[in-house]
Amino acid sequence: MGSVWIIVGLFIFCLILLMTLLYSRNVEPVNQRKTIHLLQKQLKIKDQQIIHQSNEYNQIIKQLQDSLAGRKDTNMDSAEAVEEGS
């Protein structure tokens, strides 16, 4: 009767070991998928930040170009006025 309990115990131990092994193999891909999904989310946020920053830089460049164009017009007008005045 004692040997039966030893065999049953070994069977249960092997079953627990097998279940643990199968569980660990299934959990790993799930964790990897979650990590990949999280990284993709972070990359999307970074992409949006870069696009937003690029748009801001483009606006600043356009404002500077418009400002410089306005100054050139003003400088040309004042230069013409000086030439006409002399």
XYZ file of C-alpha atoms in Angstrom:
86
model
C 0.000 0.000 0.000
C 2.917 2.344 0.724
C 4.367 1.870 -2.757
C 1.016 2.902 -4.278
C 1.193 6.220 -2.407
C 4.760 6.720 -3.617
C 3.672 6.130 -7.211
C 0.641 8.441 -6.786
C 2.889 11.079 -5.201
C 5.414 10.831 -8.046
C 2.577 11.040 -10.566
C 1.173 14.180 -8.900
C 4.682 15.668 -8.671
C 5.276 15.012 -12.387
C 1.864 16.462 -13.214
C 2.611 19.624 -11.224
C 6.032 19.891 -12.873
C 4.486 19.463 -16.321
C 1.783 22.072 -15.627
C 4.403 24.519 -14.343
C 6.502 24.005 -17.454
C 3.522 24.468 -19.780
C 2.339 27.545 -17.873
C 5.769 29.182 -17.994
C 6.006 28.581 -21.751
C 2.570 30.153 -22.308
C 3.142 33.104 -20.011
C 6.369 34.189 -21.716
C 4.829 34.939 -25.140
C 1.980 36.800 -23.435
C 4.497 38.929 -21.537
C 6.454 39.502 -24.741
C 3.293 40.565 -26.578
C 2.406 42.962 -23.765
C 5.924 44.387 -23.842
C 5.840 44.761 -27.631
C 2.417 46.409 -27.444
C 3.657 48.814 -24.768
C 6.745 49.671 -26.832
C 4.587 50.254 -29.917
C 2.381 52.604 -27.886
C 5.431 54.512 -26.640
C 6.829 54.739 -30.176
C 3.512 56.068 -31.462
C 3.513 58.724 -28.723
C 7.129 59.652 -29.570
C 6.231 59.868 -33.277
C 3.351 62.211 -32.460
C 5.645 64.345 -30.289
C 8.236 64.536 -33.075
C 5.584 65.492 -35.634
C 4.188 68.128 -33.285
C 7.664 69.504 -32.606
C 8.444 69.515 -36.330
C 5.233 71.441 -37.002
C 6.188 73.983 -34.320
C 9.657 74.389 -35.851
C 8.137 74.827 -39.295
C 5.813 77.525 -37.937
C 8.741 79.340 -36.311
C 10.770 79.120 -39.524
C 7.816 80.474 -41.531
C 7.345 83.332 -39.057
C 11.048 84.143 -39.247
C 10.978 84.042 -43.040
C 7.905 86.293 -43.115
C 9.557 88.624 -40.634
C 12.771 88.743 -42.673
C 10.785 89.324 -45.872
C 8.976 92.195 -44.143
C 12.280 93.673 -42.982
C 13.735 93.406 -46.475
C 10.739 95.280 -47.837
C 11.099 97.887 -45.095
C 14.858 98.157 -45.643
C 14.367 98.478 -49.394
C 11.752 101.172 -48.865
C 14.022 103.117 -46.531
C 16.976 102.654 -48.906
C 14.870 104.002 -51.786
C 13.750 106.919 -49.631
C 17.366 107.720 -48.810
C 18.331 107.526 -52.481
C 15.411 109.754 -53.488
C 16.237 112.184 -50.725
C 19.855 112.588 -51.790
